Amino acid sequence: MGTVVEAANKGVNGSITEKNPTVVFVLGGPGSGKGTQCANIVEHFGYTHLSAGDLLRAEIKSGSENGTMIQNMIKEGKIVPSEVTIKLLQRAMQESGNDKFLIDGFPRNEENRAAFENVTGIEPAFVLFFDCPEEEMERRLLSRNQGREDDNIETIRKRFNVFLESSLPVINYYDGKAKVRKIDAARPVQDIFETVKAIFAPKNEKAD
Ligand code: UDP
Ligand code: MG
């Protein structure tokens, strides 16, 4: 009690930490299927899905003072400063009323990870890692047509590099804590969800 971080937390954000929420980080390269599987998990297991990328894109649309900076970083496939993303995640957690969250596409580097833990005091229950070959991710991104400014081949290449250089170390960090649940994400959506379900289902319901 009474640390500077806790005090700051309460002042600015209320106290999501007090709820002691369950957080699952959903990580994997661009186009690995994080968003698609999160939608399935929400339907079956009552989590709230928070996509860091979607929150950042909403922030651009809202005309916030950070909008232009965020837009430029996304166009270049770069990682937005932790402070910005963490504030958006905290606000979304606070506003949801739920206490179970899938945080999709965050943390993207070690600094994101450490800052989130320091600021919120939350450690993930586990990390879902959608493992997918680059050729398959590239094919999906180029064919998905969601009107995203970063789904062009130049930006996609940059996003792949950032994933390998900055995001894989986060996965390795949690692997060292035995928190990573690695999923072969090159399969059909329904097959992948069968694997995902087994991870979320309570142990005693697993044997059928
Ligand atoms: N992004 C970021 N921090 C985050 C999440 C996303 O900076 O925590 C930015 C980054 O530029 C990334 C883009 O938003 O390339 C799109 O992220 P999203 O997770 O939506 O897409 P993905 O690359 O996983 O398909
Ligand atoms: Mg996504």
XYZ file of C-alpha atoms and ligand atoms in Angstrom:
234
model
C 0.000 0.000 0.000
C 0.926 3.596 -0.505
C 3.500 3.326 -3.264
C 3.781 6.158 -5.738
C 2.528 3.919 -8.516
C -0.553 2.893 -6.576
C -1.322 6.460 -5.669
C -0.969 7.577 -9.273
C -3.156 4.721 -10.387
C -6.003 5.681 -8.115
C -5.853 9.347 -8.973
C -5.896 8.963 -12.714
C -7.648 5.707 -13.365
C -9.753 4.659 -10.435
C -8.606 1.245 -9.357
C -8.802 -1.567 -11.877
C -5.967 -3.160 -9.930
C -8.186 -3.472 -6.850
C -10.467 -5.781 -8.802
C -7.522 -8.136 -9.261
C -8.604 -8.886 -12.824
C -7.670 -11.964 -14.831
C -5.634 -10.898 -17.848
C -4.577 -13.096 -20.760
C -2.169 -11.591 -23.278
C -2.853 -12.709 -26.847
C 0.292 -12.429 -28.936
C 1.482 -13.498 -32.383
C 2.651 -11.878 -35.590
C 0.452 -9.632 -37.716
C -2.137 -11.809 -39.435
C -1.682 -14.754 -37.064
C -5.409 -14.738 -36.180
C -5.413 -13.059 -32.760
C -8.557 -11.006 -33.355
C -10.499 -13.871 -34.935
C -9.804 -16.251 -32.049
C -10.438 -13.563 -29.431
C -13.971 -13.153 -30.824
C -14.525 -16.909 -30.316
C -13.115 -16.837 -26.786
C -15.391 -13.922 -25.833
C -18.430 -15.865 -27.013
C -17.575 -19.036 -25.068
C -15.731 -17.879 -21.978
C -17.073 -14.438 -21.034
C -13.894 -12.441 -21.451
C -13.801 -8.848 -22.659
C -11.628 -8.455 -25.755
C -9.309 -5.454 -25.754
C -7.333 -5.076 -28.978
C -4.551 -2.565 -28.399
C -4.442 -1.846 -32.146
C -8.212 -1.199 -32.248
C -7.974 1.108 -29.216
C -5.181 3.061 -30.924
C -7.162 3.300 -34.166
C -10.210 4.539 -32.216
C -7.996 7.139 -30.564
C -6.932 8.420 -34.003
C -10.581 8.655 -35.078
C -11.609 10.474 -31.903
C -9.388 13.388 -32.919
C -7.265 13.162 -29.758
C -4.114 15.260 -29.517
C -2.033 12.090 -29.902
C -3.924 11.021 -33.027
C -1.447 12.189 -35.644
C 1.521 10.704 -33.787
C -0.290 7.351 -33.421
C -1.309 7.349 -37.074
C 2.256 7.974 -38.224
C 3.618 5.192 -36.032
C 1.029 2.680 -37.246
C 1.751 3.578 -40.875
C 5.408 2.783 -40.217
C 4.665 -0.358 -38.223
C 6.353 1.187 -35.171
C 5.381 0.685 -31.551
C 3.434 3.555 -29.978
C 4.872 4.790 -26.625
C 3.791 2.552 -23.728
C 2.267 5.393 -21.793
C -0.312 6.050 -24.505
C -1.325 2.415 -25.024
C -1.420 1.590 -21.322
C -3.729 4.519 -20.577
C -6.134 3.322 -23.268
C -6.049 -0.243 -21.919
C -6.582 0.896 -18.338
C -9.503 3.075 -19.326
C -11.097 0.259 -21.324
C -10.691 -2.204 -18.438
C -12.148 0.284 -16.005
C -15.138 1.064 -18.208
C -15.959 -2.551 -19.095
C -17.225 -3.634 -15.679
C -15.792 -7.103 -16.373
C -12.863 -8.671 -14.522
C -11.592 -11.011 -17.279
C -9.700 -9.546 -20.213
C -8.041 -10.722 -23.396
C -5.410 -8.139 -24.191
C -4.699 -8.631 -27.903
C -1.549 -7.314 -29.588
C 0.072 -5.977 -26.406
C 2.753 -5.988 -24.939
C 4.748 -5.634 -28.151
C 8.172 -5.073 -26.620
C 9.946 -5.501 -23.297
C 9.358 -1.873 -22.394
C 5.580 -2.260 -22.970
C 5.630 -5.333 -20.775
C 7.565 -3.859 -17.876
C 5.613 -0.590 -17.970
C 2.262 -2.391 -17.916
C 3.285 -4.493 -14.924
C 4.671 -1.465 -13.078
C 1.758 0.845 -13.755
C -1.134 -1.596 -13.284
C 0.443 -4.162 -10.959
C -1.206 -6.815 -13.148
C 0.588 -9.980 -14.268
C -1.022 -12.101 -16.963
C -2.525 -15.451 -15.990
C -0.964 -16.811 -19.172
C -0.008 -15.813 -22.710
C -1.604 -17.260 -25.834
C 0.931 -17.301 -28.634
C -0.370 -17.803 -32.157
C 2.575 -19.222 -34.032
C 2.284 -18.846 -37.797
C 4.744 -18.867 -40.720
C 5.417 -15.494 -42.293
C 4.230 -16.521 -45.793
C 0.842 -17.495 -44.375
C 0.524 -14.257 -42.349
C 1.480 -12.227 -45.417
C -1.114 -14.005 -47.532
C -3.845 -13.311 -44.947
C -2.927 -9.634 -44.501
C -2.851 -8.973 -48.228
C -6.212 -10.640 -48.791
C -8.205 -9.402 -45.797
C -9.147 -5.935 -47.083
C -10.099 -4.235 -43.824
C -9.115 -0.870 -45.228
C -6.112 -0.637 -42.913
C -3.352 1.750 -43.895
C -0.742 -0.718 -42.667
C -1.888 -3.746 -44.686
C 0.376 -2.985 -47.640
C 3.472 -4.988 -48.457
C 5.999 -2.327 -47.355
C 4.416 -1.822 -43.936
C 3.786 -5.554 -43.545
C 7.522 -6.239 -43.939
C 8.262 -3.635 -41.261
C 5.669 -5.169 -38.929
C 7.261 -8.607 -39.395
C 10.670 -7.177 -38.476
C 9.316 -5.415 -35.398
C 7.610 -8.637 -34.356
C 10.821 -10.673 -34.649
C 13.063 -8.080 -33.011
C 10.828 -6.629 -30.308
C 7.803 -8.846 -29.674
C 9.366 -12.324 -29.692
C 11.555 -11.369 -26.690
C 8.341 -10.720 -24.710
C 7.108 -14.204 -25.585
C 10.474 -15.645 -24.573
C 10.290 -13.775 -21.273
C 6.931 -15.338 -20.405
C 8.093 -18.713 -21.713
C 10.794 -18.522 -19.053
C 7.972 -18.233 -16.513
C 6.112 -21.196 -18.075
C 3.225 -18.905 -18.998
C 3.183 -19.362 -22.764
C 0.520 -21.521 -24.437
C 1.790 -21.890 -27.994
C -0.733 -22.633 -30.705
C -0.109 -23.740 -34.279
C -1.948 -20.914 -36.030
C -1.454 -22.068 -39.618
C -4.558 -24.272 -39.451
C -8.247 -23.587 -40.237
C -9.997 -21.239 -37.786
C -12.217 -23.951 -36.262
C -9.312 -26.352 -35.657
C -7.383 -23.624 -33.921
C -10.361 -22.821 -31.734
C -10.558 -26.462 -30.602
C -7.010 -26.100 -29.272
C -7.814 -22.725 -27.732
C -10.919 -24.112 -26.015
C -8.925 -26.827 -24.302
C -6.671 -24.147 -22.840
C -9.538 -22.072 -21.426
C -11.808 -24.894 -20.304
C -11.600 -25.791 -16.622
C -9.353 -28.821 -16.136
C -12.116 -31.130 -14.869
C -14.165 -30.541 -18.017
C -11.290 -31.408 -20.296
C -11.679 -35.169 -20.238
C -14.868 -35.945 -22.141
N 0.370 -0.925 -32.025
C 1.213 -0.401 -31.051
N 1.129 -0.884 -29.780
C 0.258 -1.857 -29.427
C -0.593 -2.392 -30.402
C -0.511 -1.906 -31.700
O 2.013 0.472 -31.332
O 0.252 -2.243 -28.255
C 0.434 -0.359 -33.385
C 1.634 -0.868 -34.188
O 2.056 0.156 -35.052
C 1.036 -2.037 -34.957
C -0.353 -1.496 -35.283
O -0.716 -0.737 -34.134
O 1.783 -2.340 -36.105
C -1.408 -2.532 -35.565
O -1.521 -3.415 -34.475
P -2.620 -4.589 -34.449
O -2.390 -5.363 -33.205
O -3.940 -4.018 -34.709
O -2.282 -5.451 -35.741
P -1.330 -6.683 -36.062
O -0.034 -6.058 -36.521
O -1.154 -7.547 -34.894
O -2.058 -7.348 -37.180
Mg -5.655 -7.482 -34.643
